[in-house]
Every structure is written in C-alpha cells, then in structure tokens.
Coordinates of C-alpha atoms (C1' of nucleotides) in Angstrom, one line a residue:
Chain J
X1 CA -56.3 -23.2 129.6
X2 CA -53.4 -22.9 127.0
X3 CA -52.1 -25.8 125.9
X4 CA -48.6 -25.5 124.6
X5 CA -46.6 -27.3 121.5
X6 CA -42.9 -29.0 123.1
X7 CA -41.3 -25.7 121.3
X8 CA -43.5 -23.1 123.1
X9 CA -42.9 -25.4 126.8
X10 CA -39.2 -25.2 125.9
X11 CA -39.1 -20.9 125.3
X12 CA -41.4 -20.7 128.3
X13 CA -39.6 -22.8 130.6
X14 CA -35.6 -22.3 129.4
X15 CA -35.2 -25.8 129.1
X16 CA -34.7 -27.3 125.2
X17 CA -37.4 -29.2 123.8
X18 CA -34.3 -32.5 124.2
X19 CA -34.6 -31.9 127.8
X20 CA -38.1 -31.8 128.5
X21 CA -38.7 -35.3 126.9
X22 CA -36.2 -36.5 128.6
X23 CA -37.6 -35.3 131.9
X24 CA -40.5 -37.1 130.7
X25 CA -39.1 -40.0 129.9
X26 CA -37.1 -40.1 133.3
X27 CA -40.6 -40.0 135.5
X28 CA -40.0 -36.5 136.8
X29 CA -43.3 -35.2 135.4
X30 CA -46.8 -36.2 137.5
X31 CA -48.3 -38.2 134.9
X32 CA -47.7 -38.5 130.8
X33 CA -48.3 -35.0 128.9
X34 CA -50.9 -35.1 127.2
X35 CA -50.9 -35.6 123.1
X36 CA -53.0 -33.5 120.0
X37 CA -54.3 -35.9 117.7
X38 CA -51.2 -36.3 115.8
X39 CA -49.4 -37.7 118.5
X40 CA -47.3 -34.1 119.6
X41 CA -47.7 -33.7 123.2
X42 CA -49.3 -30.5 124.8
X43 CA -48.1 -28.9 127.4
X44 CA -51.0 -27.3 130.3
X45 CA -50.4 -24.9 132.8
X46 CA -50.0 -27.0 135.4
X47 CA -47.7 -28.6 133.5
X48 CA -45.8 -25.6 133.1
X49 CA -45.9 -25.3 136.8
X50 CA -44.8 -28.2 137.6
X51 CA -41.8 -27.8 135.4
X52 CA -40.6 -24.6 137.2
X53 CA -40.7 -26.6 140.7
X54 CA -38.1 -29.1 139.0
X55 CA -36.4 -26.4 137.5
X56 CA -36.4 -25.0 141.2
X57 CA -35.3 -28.3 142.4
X58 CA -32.5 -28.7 139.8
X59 CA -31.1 -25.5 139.7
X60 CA -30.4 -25.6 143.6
X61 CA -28.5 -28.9 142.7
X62 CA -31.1 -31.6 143.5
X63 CA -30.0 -34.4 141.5
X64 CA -32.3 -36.1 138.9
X65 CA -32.8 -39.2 141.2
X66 CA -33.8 -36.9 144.1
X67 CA -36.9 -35.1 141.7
X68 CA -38.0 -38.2 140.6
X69 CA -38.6 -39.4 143.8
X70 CA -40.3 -36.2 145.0
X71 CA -42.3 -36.7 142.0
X72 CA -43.3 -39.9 142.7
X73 CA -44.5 -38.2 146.2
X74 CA -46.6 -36.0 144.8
X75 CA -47.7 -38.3 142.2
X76 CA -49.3 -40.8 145.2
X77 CA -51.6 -37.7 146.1
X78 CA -52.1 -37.0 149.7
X79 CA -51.5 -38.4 152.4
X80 CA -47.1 -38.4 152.3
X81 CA -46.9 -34.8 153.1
X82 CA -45.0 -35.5 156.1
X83 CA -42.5 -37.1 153.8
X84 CA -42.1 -34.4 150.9
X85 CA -41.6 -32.1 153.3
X86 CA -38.4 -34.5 154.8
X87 CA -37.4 -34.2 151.7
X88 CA -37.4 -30.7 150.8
X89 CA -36.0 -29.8 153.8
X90 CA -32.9 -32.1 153.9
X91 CA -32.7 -30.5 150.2
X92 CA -32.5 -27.3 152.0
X93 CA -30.3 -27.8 154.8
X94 CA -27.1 -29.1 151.5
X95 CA -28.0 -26.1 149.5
X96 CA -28.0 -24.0 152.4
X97 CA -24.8 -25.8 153.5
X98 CA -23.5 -25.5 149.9
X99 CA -24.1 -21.8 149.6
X100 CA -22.0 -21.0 153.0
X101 CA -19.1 -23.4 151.8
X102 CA -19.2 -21.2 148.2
X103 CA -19.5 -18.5 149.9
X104 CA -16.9 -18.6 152.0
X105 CA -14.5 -20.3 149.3
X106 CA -15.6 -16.5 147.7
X107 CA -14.4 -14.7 150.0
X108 CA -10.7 -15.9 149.8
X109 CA -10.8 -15.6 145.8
X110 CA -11.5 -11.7 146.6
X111 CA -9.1 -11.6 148.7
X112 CA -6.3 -12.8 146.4
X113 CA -8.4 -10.5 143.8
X114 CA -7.3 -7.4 146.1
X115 CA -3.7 -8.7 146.1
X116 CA -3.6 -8.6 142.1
X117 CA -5.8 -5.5 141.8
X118 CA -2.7 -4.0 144.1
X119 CA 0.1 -5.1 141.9
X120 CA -1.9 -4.2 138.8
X121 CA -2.7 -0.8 140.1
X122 CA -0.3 2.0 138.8
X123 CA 2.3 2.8 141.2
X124 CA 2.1 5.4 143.3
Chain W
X1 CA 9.5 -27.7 155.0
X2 CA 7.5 -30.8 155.6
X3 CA 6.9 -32.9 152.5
X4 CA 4.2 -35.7 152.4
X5 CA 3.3 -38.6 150.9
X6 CA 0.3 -38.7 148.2
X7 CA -1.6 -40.4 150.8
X8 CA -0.9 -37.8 153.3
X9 CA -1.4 -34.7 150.7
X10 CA -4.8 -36.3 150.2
X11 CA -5.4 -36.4 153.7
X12 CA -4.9 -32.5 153.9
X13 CA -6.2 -31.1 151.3
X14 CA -9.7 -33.4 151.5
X15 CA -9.2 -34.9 148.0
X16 CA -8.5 -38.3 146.9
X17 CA -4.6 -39.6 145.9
X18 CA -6.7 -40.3 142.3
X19 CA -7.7 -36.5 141.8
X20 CA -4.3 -35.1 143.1
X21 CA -2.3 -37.3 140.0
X22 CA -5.5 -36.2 138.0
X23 CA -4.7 -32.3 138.6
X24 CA -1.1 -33.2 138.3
X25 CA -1.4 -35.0 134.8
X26 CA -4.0 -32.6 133.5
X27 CA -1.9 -29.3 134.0
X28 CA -3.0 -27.8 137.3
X29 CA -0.1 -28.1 139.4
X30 CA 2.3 -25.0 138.8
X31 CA 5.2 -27.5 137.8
X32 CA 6.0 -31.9 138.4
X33 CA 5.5 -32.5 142.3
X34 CA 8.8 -33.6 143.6
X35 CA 9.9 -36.8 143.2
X36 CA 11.4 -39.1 146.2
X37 CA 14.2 -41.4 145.9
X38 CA 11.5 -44.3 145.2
X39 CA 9.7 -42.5 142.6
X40 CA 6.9 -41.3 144.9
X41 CA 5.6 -37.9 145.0
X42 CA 6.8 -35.5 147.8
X43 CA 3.9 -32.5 148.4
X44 CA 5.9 -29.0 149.5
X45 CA 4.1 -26.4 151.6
X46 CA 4.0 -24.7 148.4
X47 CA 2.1 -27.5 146.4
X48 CA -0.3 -27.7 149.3
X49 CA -1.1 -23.8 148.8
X50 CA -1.6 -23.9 145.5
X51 CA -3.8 -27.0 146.1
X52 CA -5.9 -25.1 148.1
X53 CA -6.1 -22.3 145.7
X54 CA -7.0 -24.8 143.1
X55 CA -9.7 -26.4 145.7
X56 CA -11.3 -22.7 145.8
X57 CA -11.6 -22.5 142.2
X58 CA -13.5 -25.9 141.5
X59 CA -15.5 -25.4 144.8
X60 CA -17.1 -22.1 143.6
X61 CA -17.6 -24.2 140.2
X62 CA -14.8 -22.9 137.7
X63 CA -14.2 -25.6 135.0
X64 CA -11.0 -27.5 135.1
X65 CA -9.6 -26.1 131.7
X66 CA -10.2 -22.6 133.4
X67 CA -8.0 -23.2 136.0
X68 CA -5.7 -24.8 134.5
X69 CA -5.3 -21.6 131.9
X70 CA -5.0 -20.1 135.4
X71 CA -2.4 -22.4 136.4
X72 CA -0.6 -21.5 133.0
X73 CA -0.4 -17.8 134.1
X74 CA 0.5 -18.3 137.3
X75 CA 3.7 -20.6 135.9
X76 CA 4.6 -18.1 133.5
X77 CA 5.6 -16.0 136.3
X78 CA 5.6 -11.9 136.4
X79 CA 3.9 -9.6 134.3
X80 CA 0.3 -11.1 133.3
X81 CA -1.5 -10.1 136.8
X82 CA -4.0 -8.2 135.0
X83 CA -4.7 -11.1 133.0
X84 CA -4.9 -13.2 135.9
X85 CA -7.1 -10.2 137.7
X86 CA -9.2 -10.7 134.6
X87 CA -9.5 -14.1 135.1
X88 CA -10.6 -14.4 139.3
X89 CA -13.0 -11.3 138.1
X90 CA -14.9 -13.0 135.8
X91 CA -15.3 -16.1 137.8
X92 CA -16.2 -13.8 140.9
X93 CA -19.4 -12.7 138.4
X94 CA -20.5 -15.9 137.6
X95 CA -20.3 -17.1 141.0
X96 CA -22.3 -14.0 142.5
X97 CA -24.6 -14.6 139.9
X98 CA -25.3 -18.5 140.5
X99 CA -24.9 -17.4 144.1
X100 CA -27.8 -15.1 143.3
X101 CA -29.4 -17.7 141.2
X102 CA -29.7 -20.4 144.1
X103 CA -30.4 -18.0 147.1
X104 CA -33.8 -17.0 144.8
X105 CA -34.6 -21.0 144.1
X106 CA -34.2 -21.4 147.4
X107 CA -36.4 -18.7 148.6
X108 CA -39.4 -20.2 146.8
X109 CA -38.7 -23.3 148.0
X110 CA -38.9 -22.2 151.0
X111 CA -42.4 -21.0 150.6
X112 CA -43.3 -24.5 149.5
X113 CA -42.0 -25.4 152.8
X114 CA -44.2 -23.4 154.9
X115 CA -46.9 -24.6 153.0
X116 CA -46.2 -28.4 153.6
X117 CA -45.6 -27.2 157.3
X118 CA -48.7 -26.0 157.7
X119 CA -50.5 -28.7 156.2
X120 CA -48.3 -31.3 158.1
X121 CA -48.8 -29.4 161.8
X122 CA -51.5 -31.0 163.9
X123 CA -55.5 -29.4 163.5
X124 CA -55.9 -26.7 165.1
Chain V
dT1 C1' 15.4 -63.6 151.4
dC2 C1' 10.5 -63.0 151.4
dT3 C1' 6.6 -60.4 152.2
dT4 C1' 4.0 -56.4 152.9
dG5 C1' 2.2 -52.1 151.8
dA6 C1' 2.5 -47.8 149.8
dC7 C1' 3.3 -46.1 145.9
dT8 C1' 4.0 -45.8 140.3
dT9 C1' 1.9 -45.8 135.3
dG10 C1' -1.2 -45.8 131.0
dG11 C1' -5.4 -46.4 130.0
dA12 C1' -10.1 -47.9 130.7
dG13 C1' -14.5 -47.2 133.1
dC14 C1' -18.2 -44.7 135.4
dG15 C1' -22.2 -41.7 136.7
dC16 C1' -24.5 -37.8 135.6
dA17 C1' -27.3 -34.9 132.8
dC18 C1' -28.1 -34.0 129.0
dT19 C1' -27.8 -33.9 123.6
dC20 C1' -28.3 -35.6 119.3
dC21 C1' -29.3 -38.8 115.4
dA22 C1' -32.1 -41.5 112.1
dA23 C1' -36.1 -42.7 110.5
dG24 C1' -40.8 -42.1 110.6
dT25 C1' -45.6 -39.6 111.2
dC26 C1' -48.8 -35.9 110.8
dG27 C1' -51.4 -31.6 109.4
dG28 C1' -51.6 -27.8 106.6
dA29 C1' -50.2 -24.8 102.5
dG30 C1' -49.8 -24.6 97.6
Chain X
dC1 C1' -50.9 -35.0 95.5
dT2 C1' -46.6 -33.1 97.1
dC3 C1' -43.9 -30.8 100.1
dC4 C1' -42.7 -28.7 104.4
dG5 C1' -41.9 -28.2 109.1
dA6 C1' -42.8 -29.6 113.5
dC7 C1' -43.0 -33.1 115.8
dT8 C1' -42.4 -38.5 117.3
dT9 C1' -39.4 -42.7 119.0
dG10 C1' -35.4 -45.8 120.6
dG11 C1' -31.1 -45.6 121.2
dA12 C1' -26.5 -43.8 120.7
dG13 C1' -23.2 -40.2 121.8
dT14 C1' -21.0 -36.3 124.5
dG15 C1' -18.5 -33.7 128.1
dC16 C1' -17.2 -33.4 132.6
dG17 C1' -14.7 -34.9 136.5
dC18 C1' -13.3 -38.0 138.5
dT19 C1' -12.4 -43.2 139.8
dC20 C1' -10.5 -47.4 139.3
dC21 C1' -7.7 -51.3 137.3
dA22 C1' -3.6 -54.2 136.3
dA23 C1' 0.9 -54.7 136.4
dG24 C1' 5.0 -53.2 138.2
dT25 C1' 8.6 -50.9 141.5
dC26 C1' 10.6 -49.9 145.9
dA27 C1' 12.0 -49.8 150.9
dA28 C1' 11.5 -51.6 155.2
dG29 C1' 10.7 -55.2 158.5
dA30 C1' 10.5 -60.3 160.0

DNA sequence: TCTTGACTTGGAGCGCACTCCAAGTCGGAG
DNA sequence: CTCCGACTTGGAGTGCGCTCCAAGTCAAGA
C-alpha cells in the first residue's frame, strides 16, 4: 500500500537510513527494494515487516551472518520450513541461555548494590 | 593465600591469559598484579574477587571504560560509595531494560515459532 | 650446559556492526 | 535555468573488545 522513502523506513523502523542500506547490501532483505523512477528505493509494507523480524532477530543478539542465512531460507520459499524453524529455535535456546546467565550475573550486582546502599544510608 | 599463575588465573575465572593482561593494562585491576621472582604475574584471592566482579559487569554488558571508572572508585578507597551506588544503579537500569527489551523480542519470536511448528507437524 | 615451556612486552591485527564520505543524480520549486 | 534537498554508489573509517605476534627472559629438568 504505502510505499516509503529510505528516510520515512528509517523513523518507522529505528534503524538509520546508513543501516538499512547496509542491510541491503549484506543480503538480509528477501529480494532488492524496490526503486521510484529516480533511482531512490521505496520501502512496502512487507518490507517494513520484514525489517522488524531482523530487528527481532538482532536485537536478541543473532549475529548478522545468522539473519542472512535465515533470509536466504525464507528467500528459497517453501519447502525448508523444517530448517528455519532449527534455526530459530537454536536462536532461542542462546538467548534464553543468555538471559539466565545476565540474569543471574544481576542478581549478584544487587546484592553488592544492598551492601553500598547500607554504608551510604545515614547511620542509625 | 594461594597465588596462581596467569595461566591458572585464566583457568578460574573463564577468561583468556590475553584479556586478563588486557584488563590489567587497560586500568581494571584495582592496582599491578603481583609480580614473582621471574617477572610473572601472581593472582591473590583478592585479584580473583575483583575479577569476578569485573566478569559481572561486562557480562550484563557495561562498557569497559565504565568499569574501569568503577575500578577508579573502588581504588580510591573510602568515602565515594554513593558515587559508586550511583554507578551499579544505573547499570542495574539499563540491564532491566535490555533485559526487558530481549524477553519481548523473544516473545514474538516465539509466536513465529509456533507458527513454523504447526506448519512443520505432520497433516492432520 | 642445553633445552623446554611458561611466561614477559609493545604493538599490530582482527571481526563485528555499523557509520560516514565524496562525488554524482534526480525531481521539484522559484 | 538554477538551486535545493533527498537520495544514490563504492569504498573507507570507526569503536569496541579482544586476540595474536615476535622477540626476549627465566627456572627447572635431562
């Protein structure tokens, strides 16, 4: 429906204009976005969807290499279900993984917190 | 009490000999790691500790120059708590907040995942 | 004494994920 | 027609956090 100038993708998506061409560049999109006449590209909504799965992807840590290869899955169309879904949930079982190790790394830091907030309270 | 080799400290604390002379040169030890006979470093109890502390910090993502402010308040000795307090607070928000971050990426991933398991399982 | 292996140093190199630059193109307003 | 602003490209640069290299030292064992 909308088709959106590289400025309007980047404020809709919170990722810089830079960053999206790079992402473009690096194969992480489904296909080439398409262009207006004078060569700018336009972004669609599915673009725009597709864009918030890799910002999904990223933000939980996936690294670049990881999306471009999920991409690619997609990309090939049907048929390698089986195998996006490996790979979204091996993704799942690191962040998963990453959040209990943070988590629990946490957990110490507010314990020395409560030390300091004890020696910084007023005496009694 | 016990004071280990490099290798050995490495060993211990789960990071490379490389990163600990990195920390070391780059102002996140609390003072010069001991020093054998030979010239090779001798890891106290106490530089164990504070390795761990500094193994909490970078695992829950604070930036080295953050902790090695950190370090610098910590070497400074008495009367700056609150300023360290100040410190482990504002860390402990930005962590909640990528922790909160992640757990909602995750969640939607998750949803993709159901949908790829129910196209995956077998017919009906 | 010679060799081995664990260490030392300053400094270079690397991988990642952007981030920016220079020079050029295009469409529209004045 | 001229100017402006938003875009285009290939390629270089940046910041972070390590990671490694080369050359040297030292202590202990054969």
């Amino acid at each position: 429906m909308t088709s959106l100038s590289i400025a309007e993708a980047a404020e809709q998506t919170g990722l810089t204009a830079h960053t999206l061409r790079y992402y473009e560049r690096d194969g992480l999109m489904l296909r080439s976005v398409e262009r207006a006449s004078s060569g700018h590209r336009r972004y669609t909504d599915d673009d725009l969807r597709w864009i918030q799965m890799v910002t999904r992807l990223r933000a939980t840590g996936m690294p670049i290499r990881d999306v471009r290869r999920y991409a690619a899955l997609v990309r090939d169309g049907d048929g390698n279900e089986a195998e996006r879904l490996d790979l979204l949930l091996a993704h799942r079982e690191v962040v998963e993984q990453q959040l209990a190790e943070v988590t629990s790394h946490l957990r110490a830091i507010d314990h020395k917190i409560a030390l300091y907030e004890h020696k910084v309270a007023p005496a009694p």
